[in-house]
Short mmCIF file of C-alpha atoms and ligand atoms in Angstrom, two decimals:
data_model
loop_
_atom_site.label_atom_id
_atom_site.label_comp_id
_atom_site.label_asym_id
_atom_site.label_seq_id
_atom_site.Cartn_x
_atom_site.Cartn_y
_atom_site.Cartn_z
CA UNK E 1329 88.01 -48.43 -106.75
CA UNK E 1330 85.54 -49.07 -109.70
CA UNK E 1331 85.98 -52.72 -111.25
CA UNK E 1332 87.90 -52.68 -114.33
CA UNK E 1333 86.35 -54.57 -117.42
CA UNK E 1334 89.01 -55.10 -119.71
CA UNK E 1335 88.79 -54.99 -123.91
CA UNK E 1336 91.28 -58.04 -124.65
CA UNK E 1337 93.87 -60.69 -122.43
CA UNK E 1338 96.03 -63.51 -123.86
CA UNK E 1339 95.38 -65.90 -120.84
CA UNK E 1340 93.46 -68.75 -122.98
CA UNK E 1341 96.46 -68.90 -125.31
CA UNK E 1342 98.43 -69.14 -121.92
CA UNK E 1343 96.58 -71.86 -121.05
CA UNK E 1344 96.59 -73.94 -124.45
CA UNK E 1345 100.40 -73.28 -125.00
CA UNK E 1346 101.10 -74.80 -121.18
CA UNK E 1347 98.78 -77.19 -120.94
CA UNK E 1348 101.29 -79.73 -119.93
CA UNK E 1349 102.66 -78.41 -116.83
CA UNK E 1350 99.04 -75.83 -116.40
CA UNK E 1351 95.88 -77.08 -115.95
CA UNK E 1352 93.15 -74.99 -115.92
CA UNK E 1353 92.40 -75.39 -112.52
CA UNK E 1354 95.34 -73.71 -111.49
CA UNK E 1355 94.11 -70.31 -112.92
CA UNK E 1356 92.09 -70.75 -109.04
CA UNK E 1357 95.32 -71.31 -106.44
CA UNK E 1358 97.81 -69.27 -108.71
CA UNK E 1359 99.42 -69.20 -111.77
CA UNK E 1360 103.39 -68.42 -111.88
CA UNK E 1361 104.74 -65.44 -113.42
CA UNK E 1362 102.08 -64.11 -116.73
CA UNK E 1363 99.64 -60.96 -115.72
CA UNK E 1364 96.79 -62.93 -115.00
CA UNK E 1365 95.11 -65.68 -112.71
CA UNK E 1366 92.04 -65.64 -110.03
CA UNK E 1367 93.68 -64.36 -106.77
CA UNK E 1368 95.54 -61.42 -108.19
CA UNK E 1369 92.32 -60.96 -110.90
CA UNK E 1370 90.41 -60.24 -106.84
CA UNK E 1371 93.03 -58.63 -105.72
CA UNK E 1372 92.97 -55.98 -108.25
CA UNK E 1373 89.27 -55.42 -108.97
CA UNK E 1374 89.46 -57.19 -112.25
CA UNK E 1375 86.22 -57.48 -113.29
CA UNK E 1376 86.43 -59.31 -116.34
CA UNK E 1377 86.41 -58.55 -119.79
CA UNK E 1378 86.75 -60.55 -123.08
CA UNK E 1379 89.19 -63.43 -123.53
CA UNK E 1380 90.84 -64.17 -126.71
CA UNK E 1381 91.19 -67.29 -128.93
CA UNK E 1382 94.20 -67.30 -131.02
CA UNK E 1383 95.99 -69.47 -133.53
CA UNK E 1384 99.23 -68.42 -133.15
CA UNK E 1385 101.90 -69.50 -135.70
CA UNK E 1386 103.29 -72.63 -135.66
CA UNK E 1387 107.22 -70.72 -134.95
CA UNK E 1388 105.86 -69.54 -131.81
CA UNK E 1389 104.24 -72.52 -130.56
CA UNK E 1390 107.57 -74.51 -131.77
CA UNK E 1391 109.31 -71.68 -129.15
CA UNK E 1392 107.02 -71.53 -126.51
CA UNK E 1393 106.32 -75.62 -126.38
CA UNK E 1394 110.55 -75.92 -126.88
CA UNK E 1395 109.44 -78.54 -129.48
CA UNK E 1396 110.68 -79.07 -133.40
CA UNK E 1397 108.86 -76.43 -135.94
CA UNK E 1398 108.16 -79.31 -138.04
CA UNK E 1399 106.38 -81.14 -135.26
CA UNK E 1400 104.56 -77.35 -134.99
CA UNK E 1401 103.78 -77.51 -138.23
CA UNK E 1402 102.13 -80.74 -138.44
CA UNK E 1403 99.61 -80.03 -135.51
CA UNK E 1404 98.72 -76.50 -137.10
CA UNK E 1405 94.83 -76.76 -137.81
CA UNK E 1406 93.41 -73.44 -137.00
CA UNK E 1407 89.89 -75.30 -136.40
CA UNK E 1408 91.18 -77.82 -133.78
CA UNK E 1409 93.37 -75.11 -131.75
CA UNK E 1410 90.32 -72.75 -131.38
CA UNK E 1411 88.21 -75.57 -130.69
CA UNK E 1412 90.88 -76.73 -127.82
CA UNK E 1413 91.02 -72.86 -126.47
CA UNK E 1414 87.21 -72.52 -126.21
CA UNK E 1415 87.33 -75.43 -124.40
CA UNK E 1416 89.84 -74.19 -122.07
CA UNK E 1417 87.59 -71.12 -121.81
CA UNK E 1418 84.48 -73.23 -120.51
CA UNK E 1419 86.44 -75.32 -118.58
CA UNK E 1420 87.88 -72.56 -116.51
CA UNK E 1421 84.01 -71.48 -115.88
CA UNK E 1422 83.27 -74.55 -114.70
CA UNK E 1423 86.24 -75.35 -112.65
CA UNK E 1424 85.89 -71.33 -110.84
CA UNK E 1425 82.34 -72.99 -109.12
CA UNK E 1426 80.60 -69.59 -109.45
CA UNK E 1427 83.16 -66.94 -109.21
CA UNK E 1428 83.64 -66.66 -113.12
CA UNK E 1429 80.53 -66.43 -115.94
CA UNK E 1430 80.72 -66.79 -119.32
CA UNK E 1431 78.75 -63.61 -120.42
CA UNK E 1432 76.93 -63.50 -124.10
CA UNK E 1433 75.07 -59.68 -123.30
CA UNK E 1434 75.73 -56.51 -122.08
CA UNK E 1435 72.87 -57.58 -119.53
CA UNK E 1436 74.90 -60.69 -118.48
CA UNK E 1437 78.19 -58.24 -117.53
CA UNK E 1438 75.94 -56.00 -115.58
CA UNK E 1439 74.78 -59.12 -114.11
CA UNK E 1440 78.77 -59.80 -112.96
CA UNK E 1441 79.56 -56.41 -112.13
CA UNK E 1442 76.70 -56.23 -109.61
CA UNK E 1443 77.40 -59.76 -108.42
CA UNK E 1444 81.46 -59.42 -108.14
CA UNK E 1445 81.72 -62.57 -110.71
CA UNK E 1446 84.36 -62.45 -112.87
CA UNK E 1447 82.75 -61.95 -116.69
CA UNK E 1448 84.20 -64.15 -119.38
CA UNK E 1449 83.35 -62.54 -122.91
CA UNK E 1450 84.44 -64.65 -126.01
CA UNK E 1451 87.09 -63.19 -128.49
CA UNK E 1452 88.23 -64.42 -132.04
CA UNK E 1453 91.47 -63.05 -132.62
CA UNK E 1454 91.86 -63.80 -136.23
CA UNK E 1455 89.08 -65.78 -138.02
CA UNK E 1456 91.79 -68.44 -139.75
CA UNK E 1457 89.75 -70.91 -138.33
CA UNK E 1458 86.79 -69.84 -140.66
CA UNK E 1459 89.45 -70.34 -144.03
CA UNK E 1460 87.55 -67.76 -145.63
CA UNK E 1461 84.29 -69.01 -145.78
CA UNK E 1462 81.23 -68.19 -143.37
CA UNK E 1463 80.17 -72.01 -143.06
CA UNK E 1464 81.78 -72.15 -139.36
CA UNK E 1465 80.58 -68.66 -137.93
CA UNK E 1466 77.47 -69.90 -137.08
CA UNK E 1467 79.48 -72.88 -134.57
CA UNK E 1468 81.67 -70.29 -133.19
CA UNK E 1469 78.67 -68.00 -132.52
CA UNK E 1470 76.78 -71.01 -130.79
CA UNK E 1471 80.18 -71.79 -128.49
CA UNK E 1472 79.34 -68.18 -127.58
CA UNK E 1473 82.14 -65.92 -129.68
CA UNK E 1474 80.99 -62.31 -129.50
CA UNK E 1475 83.18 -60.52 -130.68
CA UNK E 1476 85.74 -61.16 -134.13
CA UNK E 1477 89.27 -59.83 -135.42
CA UNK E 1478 88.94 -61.18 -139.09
CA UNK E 1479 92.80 -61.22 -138.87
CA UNK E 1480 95.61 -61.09 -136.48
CA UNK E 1481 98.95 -59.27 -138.19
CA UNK E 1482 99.42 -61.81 -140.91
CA UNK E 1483 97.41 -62.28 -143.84
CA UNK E 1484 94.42 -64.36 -144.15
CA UNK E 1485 91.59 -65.46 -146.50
CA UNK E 1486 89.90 -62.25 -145.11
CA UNK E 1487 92.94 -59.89 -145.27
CA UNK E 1488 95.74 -58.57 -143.56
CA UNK E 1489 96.66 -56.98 -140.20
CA UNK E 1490 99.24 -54.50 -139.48
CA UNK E 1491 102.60 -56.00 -140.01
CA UNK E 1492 105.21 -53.19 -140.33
CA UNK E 1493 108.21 -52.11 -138.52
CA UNK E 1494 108.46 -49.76 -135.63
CA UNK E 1495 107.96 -46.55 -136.39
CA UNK E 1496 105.66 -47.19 -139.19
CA UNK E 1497 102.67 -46.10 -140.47
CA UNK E 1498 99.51 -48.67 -140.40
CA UNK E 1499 99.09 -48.03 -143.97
CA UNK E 1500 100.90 -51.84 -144.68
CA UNK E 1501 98.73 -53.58 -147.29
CA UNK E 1502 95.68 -54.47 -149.17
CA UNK E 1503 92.50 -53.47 -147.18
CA UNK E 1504 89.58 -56.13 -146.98
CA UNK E 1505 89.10 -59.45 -149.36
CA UNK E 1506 85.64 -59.74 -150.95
CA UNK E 1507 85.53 -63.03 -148.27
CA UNK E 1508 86.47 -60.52 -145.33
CA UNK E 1509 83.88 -57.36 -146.76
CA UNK E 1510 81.24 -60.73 -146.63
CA UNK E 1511 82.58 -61.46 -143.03
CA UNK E 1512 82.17 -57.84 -142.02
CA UNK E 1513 78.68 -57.69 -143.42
CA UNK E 1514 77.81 -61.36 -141.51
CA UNK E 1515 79.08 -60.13 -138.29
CA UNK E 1516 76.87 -57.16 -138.40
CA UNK E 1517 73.84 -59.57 -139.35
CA UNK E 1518 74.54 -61.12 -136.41
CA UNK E 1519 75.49 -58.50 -134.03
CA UNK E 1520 78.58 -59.54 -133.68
CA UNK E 1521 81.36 -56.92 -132.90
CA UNK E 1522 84.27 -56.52 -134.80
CA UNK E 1523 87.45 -55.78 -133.38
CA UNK E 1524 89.65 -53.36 -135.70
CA UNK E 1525 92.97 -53.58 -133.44
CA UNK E 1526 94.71 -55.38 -135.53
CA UNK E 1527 93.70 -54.02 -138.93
CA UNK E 1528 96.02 -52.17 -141.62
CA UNK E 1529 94.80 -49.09 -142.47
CA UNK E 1530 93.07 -50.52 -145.58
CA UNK E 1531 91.14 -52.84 -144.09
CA UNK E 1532 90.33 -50.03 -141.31
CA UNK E 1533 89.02 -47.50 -143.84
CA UNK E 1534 86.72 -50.69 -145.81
CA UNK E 1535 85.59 -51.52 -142.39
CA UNK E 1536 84.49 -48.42 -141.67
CA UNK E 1537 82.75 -47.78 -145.05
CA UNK E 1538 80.75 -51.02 -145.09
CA UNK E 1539 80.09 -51.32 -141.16
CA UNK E 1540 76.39 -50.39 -139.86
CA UNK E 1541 78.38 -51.03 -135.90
CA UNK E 1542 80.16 -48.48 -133.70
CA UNK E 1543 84.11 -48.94 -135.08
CA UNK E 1544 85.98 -50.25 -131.70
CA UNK E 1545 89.68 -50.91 -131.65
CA UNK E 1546 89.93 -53.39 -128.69
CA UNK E 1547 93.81 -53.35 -127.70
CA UNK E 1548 95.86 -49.95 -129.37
CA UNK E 1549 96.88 -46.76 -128.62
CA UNK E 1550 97.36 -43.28 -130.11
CA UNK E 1551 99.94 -43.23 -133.45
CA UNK E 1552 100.40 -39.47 -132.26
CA UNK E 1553 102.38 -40.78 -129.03
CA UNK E 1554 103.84 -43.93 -129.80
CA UNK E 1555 103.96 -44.25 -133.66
CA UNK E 1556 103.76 -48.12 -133.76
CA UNK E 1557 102.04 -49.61 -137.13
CA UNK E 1558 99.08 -51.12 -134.69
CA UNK E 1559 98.08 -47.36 -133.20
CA UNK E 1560 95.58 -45.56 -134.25
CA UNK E 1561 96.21 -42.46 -136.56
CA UNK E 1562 94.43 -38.91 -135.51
CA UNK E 1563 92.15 -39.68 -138.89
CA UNK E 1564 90.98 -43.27 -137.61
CA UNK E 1565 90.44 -42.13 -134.07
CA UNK E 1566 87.70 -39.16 -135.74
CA UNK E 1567 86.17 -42.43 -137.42
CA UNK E 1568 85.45 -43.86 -134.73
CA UNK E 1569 84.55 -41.22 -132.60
CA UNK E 1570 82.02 -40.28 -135.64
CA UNK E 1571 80.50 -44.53 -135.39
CA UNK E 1572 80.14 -43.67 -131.25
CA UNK E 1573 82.82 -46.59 -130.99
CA UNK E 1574 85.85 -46.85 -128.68
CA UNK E 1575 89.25 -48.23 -128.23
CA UNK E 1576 90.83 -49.99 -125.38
CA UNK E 1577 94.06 -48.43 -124.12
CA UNK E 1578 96.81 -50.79 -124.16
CA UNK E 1579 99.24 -51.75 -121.60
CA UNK E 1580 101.90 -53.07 -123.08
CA UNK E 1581 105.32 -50.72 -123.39
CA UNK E 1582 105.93 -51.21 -127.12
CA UNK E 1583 102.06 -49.72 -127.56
CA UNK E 1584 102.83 -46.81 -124.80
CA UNK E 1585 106.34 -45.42 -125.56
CA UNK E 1586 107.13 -42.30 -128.04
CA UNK E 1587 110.59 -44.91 -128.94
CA UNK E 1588 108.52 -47.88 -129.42
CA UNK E 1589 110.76 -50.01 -127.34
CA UNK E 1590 109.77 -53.39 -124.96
CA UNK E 1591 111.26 -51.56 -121.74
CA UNK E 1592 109.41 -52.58 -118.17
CA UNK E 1593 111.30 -48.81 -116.81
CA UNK E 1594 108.23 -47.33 -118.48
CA UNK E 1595 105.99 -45.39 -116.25
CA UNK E 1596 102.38 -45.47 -115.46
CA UNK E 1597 102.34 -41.89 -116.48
CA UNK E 1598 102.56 -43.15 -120.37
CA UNK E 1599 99.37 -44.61 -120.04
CA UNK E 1600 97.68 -41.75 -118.28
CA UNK E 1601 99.01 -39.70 -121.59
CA UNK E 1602 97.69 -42.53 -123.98
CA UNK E 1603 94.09 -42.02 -121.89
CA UNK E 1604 93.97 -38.36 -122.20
CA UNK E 1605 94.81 -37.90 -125.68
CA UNK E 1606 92.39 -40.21 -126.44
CA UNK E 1607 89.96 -38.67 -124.52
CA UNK E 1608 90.82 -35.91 -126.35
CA UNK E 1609 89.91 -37.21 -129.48
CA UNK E 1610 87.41 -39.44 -128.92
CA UNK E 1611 85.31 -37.65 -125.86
CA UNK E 1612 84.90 -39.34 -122.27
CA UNK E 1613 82.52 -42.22 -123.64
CA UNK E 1614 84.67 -43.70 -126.31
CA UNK E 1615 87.41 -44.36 -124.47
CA UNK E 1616 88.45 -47.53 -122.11
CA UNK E 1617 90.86 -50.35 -121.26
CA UNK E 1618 92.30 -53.14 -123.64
CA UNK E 1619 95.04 -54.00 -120.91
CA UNK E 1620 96.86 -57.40 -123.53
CA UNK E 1621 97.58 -58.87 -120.10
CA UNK E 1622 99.79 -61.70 -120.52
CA UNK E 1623 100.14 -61.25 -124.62
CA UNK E 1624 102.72 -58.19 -123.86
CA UNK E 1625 105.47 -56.28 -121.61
CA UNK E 1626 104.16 -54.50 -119.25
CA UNK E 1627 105.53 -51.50 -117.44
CA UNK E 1628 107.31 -52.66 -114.01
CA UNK E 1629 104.99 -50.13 -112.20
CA UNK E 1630 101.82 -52.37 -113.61
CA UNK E 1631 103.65 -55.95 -113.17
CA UNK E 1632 100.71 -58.01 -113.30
CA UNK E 1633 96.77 -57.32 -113.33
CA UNK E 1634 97.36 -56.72 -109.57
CA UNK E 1635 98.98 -53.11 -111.11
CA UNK E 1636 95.17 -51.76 -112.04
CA UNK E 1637 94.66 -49.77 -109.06
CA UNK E 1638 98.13 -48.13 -109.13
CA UNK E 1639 96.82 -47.43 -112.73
CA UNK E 1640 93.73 -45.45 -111.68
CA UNK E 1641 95.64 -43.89 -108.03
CA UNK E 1642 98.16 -42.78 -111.29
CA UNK E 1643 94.75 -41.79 -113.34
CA UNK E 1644 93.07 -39.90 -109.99
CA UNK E 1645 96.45 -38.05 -109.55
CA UNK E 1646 96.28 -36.58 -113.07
CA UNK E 1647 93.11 -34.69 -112.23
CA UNK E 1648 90.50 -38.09 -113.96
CA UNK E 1649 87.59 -37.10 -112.15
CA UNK E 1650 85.29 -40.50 -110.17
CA UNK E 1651 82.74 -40.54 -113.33
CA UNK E 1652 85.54 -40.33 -115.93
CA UNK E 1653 87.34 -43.08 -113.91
CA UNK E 1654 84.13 -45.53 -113.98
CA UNK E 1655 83.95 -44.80 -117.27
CA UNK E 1656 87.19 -45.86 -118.76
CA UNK E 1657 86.56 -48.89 -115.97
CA UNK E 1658 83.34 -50.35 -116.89
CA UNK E 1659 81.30 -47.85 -117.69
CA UNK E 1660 81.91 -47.68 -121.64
CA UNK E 1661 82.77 -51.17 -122.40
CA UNK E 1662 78.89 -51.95 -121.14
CA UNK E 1663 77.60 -48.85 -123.47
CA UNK E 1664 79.44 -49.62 -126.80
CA UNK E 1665 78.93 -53.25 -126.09
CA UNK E 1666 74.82 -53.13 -125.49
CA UNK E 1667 75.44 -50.76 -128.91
CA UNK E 1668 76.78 -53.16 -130.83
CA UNK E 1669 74.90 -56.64 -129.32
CA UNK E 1670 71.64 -55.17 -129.17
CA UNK E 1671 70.96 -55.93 -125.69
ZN1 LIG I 738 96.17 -58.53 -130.36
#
C-alpha cells in the first residue's frame, strides 16, 4: 500500500488538552482511545502529514479539562496555548529518536517518504494568536508554521469561518477584514500556504481574488453530497481546480453523510463517493486526504488511523486505479505543496 500523507490531524490539541495524565512520550508505546499515536500511525502506513495548532475556546477546554469555565477563561491567551502546542510538536520529534521529522519543504517530505520517517508539517488553525496584526508571523514562521487558517469557525481580527447549521449553505458572513486581505497577501510573500477549510464563502471568494497560491481546502468535502456549511460548493471546487489547488477529503461522518449526522454506522463507501466526485471536479491531481483524525467521528469501518488501508482496499474495489491511489496518498500533497512553498 502507498503511504498516506495526510492534509490536517487534531493530535497536538490532544496532547495540550491531556497533558496531565499524557505525556508526549506516550504518543511512542500507545495512546488510549483518539485516531492517532506511533504504533497504529506504522501500522497503517501513515506517513505523516501536517499537524495542527489550535486555540480552542475556553467552553471546550472547561469540558474537556472537567474544570470551571471561569478558570478556562482566565488561562485563555491564544499566544501562550500555541506557544505550549508547538512545543508539544517539537517535543514529540525529539522524544520519537528518529522515527518522526519535522519537515519545512516539499524536499524534506520526500526525504520521509523515502526514509519511512514519519513527516511532521506545521499547521495554524486559526491565526488568533496573531490578534490581527502581522508582528508575530514572522515567530511562528521561524518555529517552522507552514501552512495558516486565518480563522477557525468563529470570528477573528481576520474574519470569520463557517459557522452555520447543518444543512446550510457556507455563505454565513462577512468575507475577509482589511487585517486578514493583509494576512493573505503576507502569507503569499512568504510562501506560506493558506488553508481555506474553514472559510465562509466570503472570505473563500476574497481569498481567491487576492491569492497569487494554488486555493487548497485542507479538511472538507463536496456540498453536493453532504451539504454541511464547511463543504465545498460545485462553484468553489471550479476555483480551485482553475488555481491547480486541492482539497483533502475528510473523514469524519458529519463531513461524509448526505443527512449530516455524527453516526460511526457510516460506511467506507461514503468516502470513496466524496473521492470520486471530487475527482470529478477537480481532475486526478487536485484531489487528496485531510483525514481530521482525532478532531472528529469517524466511521466504525475507519476506527482509528489503523482504518487507512481498509480505506484504499475500499478505494481499489471501486475501480481507483495504483497511480490514482498514490496520488490521493502522497502523490498530490508533495505537488501542490512544492507549488505553493517553492521548493
Ligand atoms: Zn478544522
Amino acid at each position: 500500500m502507498a503511504p498516506v500523507f495526510d492534509g490536517h490531524n487534531d493530535l497536538l490539541l490532544r496532547l495540550w488538552l491531556e497533558q496531565q495524565q499524557t505525556p508526549v512520550e506516550s504518543v511512542f508505546s500507545g495512546l488510549d482511545g483518539g485516531h492517532l499515536d506511533y504504533p497504529r500511525m506504522r501500522q497503517a502506513g501513515f506517513a505523516g502529514g501536517l499537524f495542527a495548532v489550535f486555540v480552542p475556546p475556553a467552553r471546550y477546554v472547561a469540558q474537556q479539562r472537567g474544570i470551571s469555565l471561569a478558570a478556562a477563561q482566565e488561562a485563555h491567551c491564544p499566544l501562550r496555548i500555541c506557544q505550549q502546542q508547538i512545543d508539544l510538536f517539537y517535543r514529540m520529534a525529539a522524544a520519537s529518536q528518529g522515527k518522526m521529522a519535522v519537515c519545512h519543504s516539499a524536499r524534506d517530505i520526500a526525504q520521509c517518504l523515502q526514509s519511512g520517517t514519519i513527516a511532521l508539517v506545521l499547521h495554524l488553525e486559526g491565526a488568533d494568536a496573531l490578534d490581527g496584526t502581522l508582528t508575530g508571523l514572522e515567530t511562528f514562521i521561524r518555529r517552522g508554521v507552514r501552512s495558516i487558517g486565518p480563522f477557525w469557525n468563529l470570528p477573528n481580527a481576520f474574519g470569520e469561518g463557517v459557522n452555520g447549521a447543518f444543512p446550510g449553505s457556507p455563505d454565513t458572513g462577512p468575507g475577509l477584514t482589511e487585517a486578514g486581505k493583509a494576512l493573505v497577501r503576507a502569507c503569499n510573500q512568504q510562501r506560506i500556504m493558506i488553508d481555506l477549510s474553514h472559510m465562509n464563502e466570503r472570505a473563500f471568494w476574497d481569498t481567491a481574488a487576492l491569492s497569487n497560491a494554488p486555493l487548497v481546502a485542507t479538511h472538507s468535502n463536496a456540498h453536493a453530497l453532504c451539504p454541511q456549511p464547511r463543504n465545498l460548493t460545485d462553484a468553489q471546487l471550479c476555483a480551485i481546480a482553475a488555481s491547480d489547488g486541492l482539497v483533502g477529503v475528510n473523514f469524519g461522518t458529519a463531513f461524509l453523510r448526505a443527512d449530516g449526522q455524527r453516526n460511526g454506522k457510516t460506511a467506507l463507501t461514503k468516502i470513496v463517493r466524496h473521492v470520486e466526485y471530487l475527482v470529478a471536479k477537480l481532475g486526478e491531481d487536485r484531489v487528496a486526504f485531510g483525514s481530521d483524525f482525532d478532531g472528529i467521528s469517524l466511521p466504525d469501518e475507519m476506527g482509528d488511523v489503523t482504518g487507512l488501508p481498509r480505506l484504499m482496499a475500499a478505494l481499489a474495489a471501486a475501480g481507483i486505479d495504483k497511480s490514482l491511489s498514490e496520488k490521493l496518498a502522497w502523490r498530490n500533497w508533495l505537488r501542490v505543496l512544492k507549488m505553493t512553498w517553492g521548493d
